[in-house]
XYZ file of C-alpha atoms in Angstrom:
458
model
C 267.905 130.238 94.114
C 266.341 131.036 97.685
C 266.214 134.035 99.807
C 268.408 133.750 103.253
C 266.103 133.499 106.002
C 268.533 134.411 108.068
C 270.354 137.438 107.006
C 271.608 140.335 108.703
C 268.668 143.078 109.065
C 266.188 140.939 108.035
C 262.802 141.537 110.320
C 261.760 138.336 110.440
C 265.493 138.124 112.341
C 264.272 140.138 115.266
C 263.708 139.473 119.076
C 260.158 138.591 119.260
C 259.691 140.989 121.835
C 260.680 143.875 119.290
C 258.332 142.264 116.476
C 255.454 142.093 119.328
C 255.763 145.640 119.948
C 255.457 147.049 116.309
C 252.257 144.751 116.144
C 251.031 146.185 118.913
C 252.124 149.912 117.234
C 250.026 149.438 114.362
C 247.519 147.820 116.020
C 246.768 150.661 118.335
C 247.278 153.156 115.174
C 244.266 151.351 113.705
C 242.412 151.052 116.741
C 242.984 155.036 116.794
C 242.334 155.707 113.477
C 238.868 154.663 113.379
C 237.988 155.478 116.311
C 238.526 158.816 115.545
C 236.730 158.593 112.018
C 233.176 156.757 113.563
C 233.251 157.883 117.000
C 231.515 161.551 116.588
C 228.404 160.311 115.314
C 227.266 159.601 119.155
C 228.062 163.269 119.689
C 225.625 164.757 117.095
C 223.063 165.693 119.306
C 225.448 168.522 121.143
C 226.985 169.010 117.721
C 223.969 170.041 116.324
C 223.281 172.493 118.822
C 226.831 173.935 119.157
C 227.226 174.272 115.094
C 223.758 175.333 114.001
C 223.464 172.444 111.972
C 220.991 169.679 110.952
C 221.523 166.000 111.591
C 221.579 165.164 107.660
C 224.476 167.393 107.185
C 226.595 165.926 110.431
C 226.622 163.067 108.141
C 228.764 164.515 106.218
C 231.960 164.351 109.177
C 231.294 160.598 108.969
C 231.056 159.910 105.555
C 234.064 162.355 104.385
C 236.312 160.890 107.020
C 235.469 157.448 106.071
C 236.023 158.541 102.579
C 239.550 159.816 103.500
C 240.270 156.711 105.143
C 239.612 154.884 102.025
C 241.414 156.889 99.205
C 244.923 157.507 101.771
C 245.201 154.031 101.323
C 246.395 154.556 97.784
C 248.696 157.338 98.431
C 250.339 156.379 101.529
C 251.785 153.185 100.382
C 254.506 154.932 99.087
C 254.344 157.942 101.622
C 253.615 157.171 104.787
C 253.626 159.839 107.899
C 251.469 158.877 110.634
C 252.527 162.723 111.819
C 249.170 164.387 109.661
C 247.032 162.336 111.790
C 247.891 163.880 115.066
C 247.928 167.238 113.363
C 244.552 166.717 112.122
C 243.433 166.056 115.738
C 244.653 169.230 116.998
C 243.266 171.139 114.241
C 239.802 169.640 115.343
C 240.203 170.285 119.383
C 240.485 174.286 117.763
C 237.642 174.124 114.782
C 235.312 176.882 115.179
C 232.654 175.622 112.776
C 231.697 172.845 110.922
C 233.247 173.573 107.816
C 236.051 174.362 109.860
C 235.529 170.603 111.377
C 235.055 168.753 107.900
C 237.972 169.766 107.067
C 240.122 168.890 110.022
C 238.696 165.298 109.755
C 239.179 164.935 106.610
C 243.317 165.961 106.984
C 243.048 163.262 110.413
C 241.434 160.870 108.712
C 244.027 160.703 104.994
C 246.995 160.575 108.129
C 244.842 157.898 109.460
C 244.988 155.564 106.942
C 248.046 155.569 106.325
C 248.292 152.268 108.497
C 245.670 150.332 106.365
C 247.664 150.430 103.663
C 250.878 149.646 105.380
C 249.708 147.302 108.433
C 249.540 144.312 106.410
C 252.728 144.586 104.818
C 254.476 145.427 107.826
C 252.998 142.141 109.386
C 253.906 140.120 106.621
C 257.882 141.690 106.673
C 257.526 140.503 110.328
C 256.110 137.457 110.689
C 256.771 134.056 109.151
C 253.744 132.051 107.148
C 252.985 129.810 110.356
C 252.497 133.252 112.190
C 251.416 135.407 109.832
C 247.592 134.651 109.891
C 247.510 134.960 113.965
C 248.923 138.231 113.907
C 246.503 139.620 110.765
C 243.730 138.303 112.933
C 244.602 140.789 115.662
C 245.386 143.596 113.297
C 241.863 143.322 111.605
C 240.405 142.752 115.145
C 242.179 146.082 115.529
C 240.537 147.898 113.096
C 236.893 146.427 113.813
C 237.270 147.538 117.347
C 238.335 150.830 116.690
C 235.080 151.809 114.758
C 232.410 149.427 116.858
C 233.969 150.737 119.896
C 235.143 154.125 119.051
C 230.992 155.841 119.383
C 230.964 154.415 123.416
C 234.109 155.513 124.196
C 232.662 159.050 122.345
C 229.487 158.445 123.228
C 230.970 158.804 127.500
C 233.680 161.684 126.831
C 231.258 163.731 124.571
C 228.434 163.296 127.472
C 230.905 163.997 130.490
C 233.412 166.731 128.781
C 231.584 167.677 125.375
C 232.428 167.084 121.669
C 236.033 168.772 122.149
C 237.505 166.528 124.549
C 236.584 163.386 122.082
C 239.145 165.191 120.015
C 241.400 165.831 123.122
C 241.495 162.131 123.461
C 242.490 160.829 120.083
C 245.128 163.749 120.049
C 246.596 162.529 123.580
C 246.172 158.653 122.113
C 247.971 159.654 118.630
C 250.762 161.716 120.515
C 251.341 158.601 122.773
C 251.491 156.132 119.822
C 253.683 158.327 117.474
C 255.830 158.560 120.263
C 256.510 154.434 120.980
C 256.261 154.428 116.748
C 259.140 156.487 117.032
C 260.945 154.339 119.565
C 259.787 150.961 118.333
C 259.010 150.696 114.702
C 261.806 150.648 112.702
C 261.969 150.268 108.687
C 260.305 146.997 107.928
C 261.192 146.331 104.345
C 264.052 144.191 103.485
C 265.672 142.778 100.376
C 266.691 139.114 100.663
C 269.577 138.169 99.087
C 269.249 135.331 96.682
C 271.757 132.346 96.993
C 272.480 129.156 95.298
C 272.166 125.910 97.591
C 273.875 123.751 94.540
C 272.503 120.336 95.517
C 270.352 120.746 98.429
C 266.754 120.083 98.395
C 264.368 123.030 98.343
C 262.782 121.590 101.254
C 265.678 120.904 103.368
C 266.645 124.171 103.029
C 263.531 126.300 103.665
C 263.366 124.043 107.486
C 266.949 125.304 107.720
C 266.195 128.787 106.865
C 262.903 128.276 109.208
C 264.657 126.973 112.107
C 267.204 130.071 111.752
C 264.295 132.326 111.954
C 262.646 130.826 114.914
C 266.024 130.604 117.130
C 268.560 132.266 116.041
C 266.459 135.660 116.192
C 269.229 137.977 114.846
C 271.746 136.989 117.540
C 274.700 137.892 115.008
C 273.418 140.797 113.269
C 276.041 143.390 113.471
C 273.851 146.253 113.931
C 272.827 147.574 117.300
C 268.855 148.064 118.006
C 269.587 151.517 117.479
C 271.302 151.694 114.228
C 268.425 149.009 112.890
C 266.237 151.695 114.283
C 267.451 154.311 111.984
C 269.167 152.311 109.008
C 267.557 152.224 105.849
C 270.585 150.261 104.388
C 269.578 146.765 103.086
C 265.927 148.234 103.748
C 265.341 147.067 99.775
C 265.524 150.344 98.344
C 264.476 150.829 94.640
C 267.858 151.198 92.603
C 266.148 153.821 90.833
C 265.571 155.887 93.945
C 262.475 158.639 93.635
C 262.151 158.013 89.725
C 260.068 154.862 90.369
C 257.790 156.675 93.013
C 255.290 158.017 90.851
C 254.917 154.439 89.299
C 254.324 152.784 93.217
C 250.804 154.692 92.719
C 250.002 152.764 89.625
C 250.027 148.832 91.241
C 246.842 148.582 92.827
C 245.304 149.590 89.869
C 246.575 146.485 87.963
C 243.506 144.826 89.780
C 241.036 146.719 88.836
C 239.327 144.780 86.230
C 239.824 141.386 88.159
C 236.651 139.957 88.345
C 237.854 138.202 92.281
C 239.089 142.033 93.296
C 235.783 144.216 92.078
C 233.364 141.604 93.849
C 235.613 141.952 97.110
C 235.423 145.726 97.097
C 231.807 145.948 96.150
C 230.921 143.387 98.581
C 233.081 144.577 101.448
C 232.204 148.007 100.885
C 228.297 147.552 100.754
C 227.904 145.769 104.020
C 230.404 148.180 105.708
C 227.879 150.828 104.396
C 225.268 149.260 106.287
C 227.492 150.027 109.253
C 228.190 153.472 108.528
C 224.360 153.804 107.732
C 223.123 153.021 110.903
C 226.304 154.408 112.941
C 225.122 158.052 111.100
C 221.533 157.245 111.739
C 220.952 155.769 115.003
C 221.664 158.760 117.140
C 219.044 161.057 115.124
C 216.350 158.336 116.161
C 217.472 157.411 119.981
C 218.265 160.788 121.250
C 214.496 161.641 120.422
C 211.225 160.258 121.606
C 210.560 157.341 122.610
C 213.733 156.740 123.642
C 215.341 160.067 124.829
C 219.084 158.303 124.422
C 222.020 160.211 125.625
C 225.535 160.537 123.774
C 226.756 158.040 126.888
C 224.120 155.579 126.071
C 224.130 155.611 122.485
C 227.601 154.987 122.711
C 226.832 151.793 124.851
C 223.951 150.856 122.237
C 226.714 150.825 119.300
C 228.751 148.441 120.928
C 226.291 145.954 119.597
C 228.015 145.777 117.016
C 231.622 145.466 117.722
C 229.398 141.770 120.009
C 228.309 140.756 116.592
C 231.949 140.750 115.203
C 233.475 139.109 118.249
C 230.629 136.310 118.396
C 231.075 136.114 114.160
C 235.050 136.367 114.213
C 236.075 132.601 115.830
C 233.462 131.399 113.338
C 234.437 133.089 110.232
C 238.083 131.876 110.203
C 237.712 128.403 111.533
C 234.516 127.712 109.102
C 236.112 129.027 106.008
C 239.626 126.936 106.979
C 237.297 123.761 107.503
C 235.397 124.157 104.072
C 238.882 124.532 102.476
C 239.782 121.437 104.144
C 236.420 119.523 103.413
C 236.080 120.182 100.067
C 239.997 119.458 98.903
C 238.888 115.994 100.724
C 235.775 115.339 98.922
C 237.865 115.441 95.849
C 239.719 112.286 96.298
C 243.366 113.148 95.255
C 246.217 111.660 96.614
C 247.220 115.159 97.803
C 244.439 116.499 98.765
C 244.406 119.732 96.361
C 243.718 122.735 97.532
C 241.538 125.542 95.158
C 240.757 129.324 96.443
C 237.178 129.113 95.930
C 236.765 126.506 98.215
C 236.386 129.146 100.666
C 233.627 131.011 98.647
C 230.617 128.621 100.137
C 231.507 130.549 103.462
C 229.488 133.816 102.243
C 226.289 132.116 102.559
C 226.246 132.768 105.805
C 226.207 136.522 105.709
C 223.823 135.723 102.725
C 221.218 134.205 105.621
C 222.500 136.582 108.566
C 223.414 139.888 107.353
C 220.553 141.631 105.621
C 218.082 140.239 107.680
C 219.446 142.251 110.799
C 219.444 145.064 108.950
C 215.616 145.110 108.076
C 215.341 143.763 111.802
C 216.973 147.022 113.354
C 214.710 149.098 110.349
C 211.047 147.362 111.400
C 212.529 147.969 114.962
C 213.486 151.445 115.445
C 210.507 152.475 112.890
C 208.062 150.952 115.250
C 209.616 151.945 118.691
C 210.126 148.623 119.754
C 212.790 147.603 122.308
C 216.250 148.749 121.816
C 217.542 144.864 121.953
C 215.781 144.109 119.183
C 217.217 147.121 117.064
C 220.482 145.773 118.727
C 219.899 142.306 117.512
C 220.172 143.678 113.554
C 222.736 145.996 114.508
C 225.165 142.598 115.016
C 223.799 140.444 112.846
C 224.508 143.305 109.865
C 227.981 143.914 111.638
C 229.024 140.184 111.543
C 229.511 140.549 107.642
C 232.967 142.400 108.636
C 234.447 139.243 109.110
C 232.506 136.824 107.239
C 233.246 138.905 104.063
C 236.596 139.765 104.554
C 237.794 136.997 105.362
C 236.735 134.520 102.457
C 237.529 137.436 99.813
C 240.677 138.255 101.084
C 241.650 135.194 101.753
C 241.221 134.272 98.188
C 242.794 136.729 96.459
C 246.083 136.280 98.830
C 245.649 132.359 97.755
C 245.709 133.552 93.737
C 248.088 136.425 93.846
C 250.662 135.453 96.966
C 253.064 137.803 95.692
C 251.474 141.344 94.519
C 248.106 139.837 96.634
C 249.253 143.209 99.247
C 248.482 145.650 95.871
C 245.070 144.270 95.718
C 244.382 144.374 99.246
C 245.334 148.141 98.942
C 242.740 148.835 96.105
C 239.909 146.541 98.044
C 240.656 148.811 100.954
C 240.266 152.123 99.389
C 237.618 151.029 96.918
C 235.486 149.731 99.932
C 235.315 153.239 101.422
C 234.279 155.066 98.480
C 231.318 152.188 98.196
C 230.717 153.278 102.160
C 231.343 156.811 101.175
C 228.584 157.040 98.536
C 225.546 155.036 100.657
C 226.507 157.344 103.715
C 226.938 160.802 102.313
C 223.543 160.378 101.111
C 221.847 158.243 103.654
C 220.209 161.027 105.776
C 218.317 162.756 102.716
C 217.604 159.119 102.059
C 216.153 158.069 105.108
C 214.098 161.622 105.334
C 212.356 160.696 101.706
C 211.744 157.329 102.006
C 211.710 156.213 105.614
C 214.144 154.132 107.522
C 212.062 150.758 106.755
C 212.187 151.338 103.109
C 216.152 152.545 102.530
C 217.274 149.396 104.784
C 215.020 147.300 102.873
C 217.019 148.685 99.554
C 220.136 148.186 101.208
C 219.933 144.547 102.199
C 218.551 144.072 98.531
C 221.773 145.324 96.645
C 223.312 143.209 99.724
C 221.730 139.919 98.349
C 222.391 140.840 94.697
C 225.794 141.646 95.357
C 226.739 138.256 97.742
C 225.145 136.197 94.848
C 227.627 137.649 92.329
C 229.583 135.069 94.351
C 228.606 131.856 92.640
C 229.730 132.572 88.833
C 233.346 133.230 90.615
C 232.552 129.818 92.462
C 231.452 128.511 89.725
């Protein structure tokens, strides 16, 4: 029994000019997202003034919406509207306080997420296997871009037009993208039908089905764009209808004791913490002396970052891909067999890279020493996005290729609660113990956590 490749409706069917533009949909939904959720903290300088508050609590519109992001991941898998986000934007254009604010984010930020739960699964209804890992690659690019980038782009409105108009932006960029969502992303999910190909070999049949795919690109579909666009017929509808939608909450959780799934959240979540940290952080120490930062140029000074995830991203895949390759080799089978962990070996890199830069921006900013060298840590730290991410998940999609999407859900929302809990806290932390000592900390659990890595190896 194999699924049609080729059936009527089926996404992988479609022009690739349609399947280019829902990429490019959820792409810029991500990009949005976070940019929204970790662009205000290079605004907290003229937040702090407007709202009567202190930078410790301003902490708290960073670490909540990153929170939200995390924890919508489990309930819009079954309910998605990307409609709250843009709400949530306009309620923040009108907040009147900080409370007022919070809470806004918060409601932006649960609307937000919505896409990191789905994105993934909509690529994978899209794209075929050889495909599949180019178009995840610009997806998570997405995402990484969104909150590297997101404080310059703040950093430049807030300093021109004032906190408001950051808000103005990301309402005018979520109207814009709800709009071609609306247009160009119809209902992804699609039951193959099974058939019986009798005598024909497996493999003779899944080229045929491939080359169908690739060429024939839903040429005989009966349904017009249009009715696709609206259909949810063959859309592989649960024959139970709503009574099986409390259960779609319970899957991720089926991971939760995995030992593969809790080291991917931990470890994902603790060096995206780091990020958060000094995102939160950094504008407390460069907007006062020695430095005397705007919101413009702190904005500029984050993008260190999102340099350390470019320079660590055509590294991360290729390198973890070659050690697969080198160490199914070294093995000496006739075909070469290929295990998961082969990848694992990967994460010593961050091991070597990642906590060092973030004691290097620490010892840096603590001592007033040039901004490049606080920069310097700033990437290295932020190159564990990719190193991490990719070995873990990559792993986990290898061992679970079917319900791998469910764990990738938890890992998602789990990792923000991990972020959630460092950041929420970091500014009382940094006032009681110093910046030198709390990043030292940090890149200790980071070390403790990465070598949890070699009994999984093992």
């Amino acid at each position: 029994m194999h699924s049609v490749a080729g059936s009527p409706g089926d996404p992988k069917c479609w022009s690739t000019r349609l399947r280019c533009a829902i990429l490019m949909n959820i792409c810029a939904y991500v990009f949005i997202g976070n940019l929204y959720a970790a662009g205000l903290a290079t605004g907290f300088a003229p937040l702090a003034h407007d709202l009567g508050v202190e930078f410790d609590t301003l902490t708290g519109l960073v670490a909540w919406a990153v929170f939200a992001l995390g924890i919508s991941n489990l309930f819009w898998m079954p309910t998605a509207m990307c409609i709250v986000f843009l709400a949530g934007c306009t309620w923040s254009i009108k907040a009147t306080g900080f409370r007022d604010l919070l809470a806004s984010r918060i409601v932006a930020s649960f609307g937000a997420g919505s896409i990191e739960a789905l994105g993934p699964s909509i690529i994978a209804d899209l794209f075929s296997e050889r495909y599949f890992a180019t178009a995840m690659a610009l997806f998570a690019l997405s995402l990484c871009a969104g909150s590297q980038i997101g404080p310059m782009i703040a950093g430049f409105v807030i300093g021109s037009k004032g906190w408001r108009w950051f808000f103005i932006v990301c309402a005018i960029l979520g109207a814009v993208n709800f709009l071609a969502s609306v247009l160009f992303l119809p209902e992804t999910t699609f039951r193959h039908r099974l058939t019986d190909v009798g005598d024909v070999h497996a493999a003779e049949f899944e080229k045929e089905a491939k080359q169908r795919t690739e060429h024939r690109e839903n040429e005989n579909s009966p349904r017009s764009y249009w009715k696709d666009l609206i259909s949810i017929r063959d859309r592989g509808l649960e024959p139970e209808g709503l009574k099986c939608w409390p259960g779609q909450f319970s899957l991720p959780f089926r991971f939760i004791c995995v030992p593969m799934v809790l080291f991917a959240t931990i470890a994902y979540g603790i060096f995206l913490s780091g990020i958060v940290l000094i995102s939160a952080i950094s504008p407390q120490f460069l907007s006062a002396p020695p430095y005397h930062l705007s919101s413009s140029a702190i904005g500029i000074y984050t993008l260190s970052s999102f340099l350390g995830i470019v320079i660590g991203y055509p590294i991360a895949g290729p390198f973890t891909d070659l050690l697969s390759r080198w160490a199914a080799a070294r093995r000496y089978t006739t075909n070469n067999t290929h295990h998961p962990k082969d990848r694992m070996p990967a994460l010593i890199i961050p091991f070597l890279v990642a906590p060092p830069g973030l004691i290097l921006f620490a010892y840096a900013i603590a001592s007033s020493k040039s901004l490049y060298v606080s920069a310097t840590g700033y990437a290295m730290q932020a190159s564990a996005l990719v190193f991490v991410p990719s070995v873990t998940m990559s792993y986990i999609m290898d061992v679970y290729p079917q319900s791998g999407s469910e764990a990738i859900v938890l890992i998602n929302a789990g990792k923000n609660v991990v972020a959630f809990g460092v950041t929420v806290s970091g500014a009382g932390w940094v006032d009681r113990d110093g910046i030198v000592r709390v990043c030292w900390e940090l890149a200790a659990v980071q070390w403790v956590v990465l070598a949890l890595a070699l009994p999984l190896y093992v």
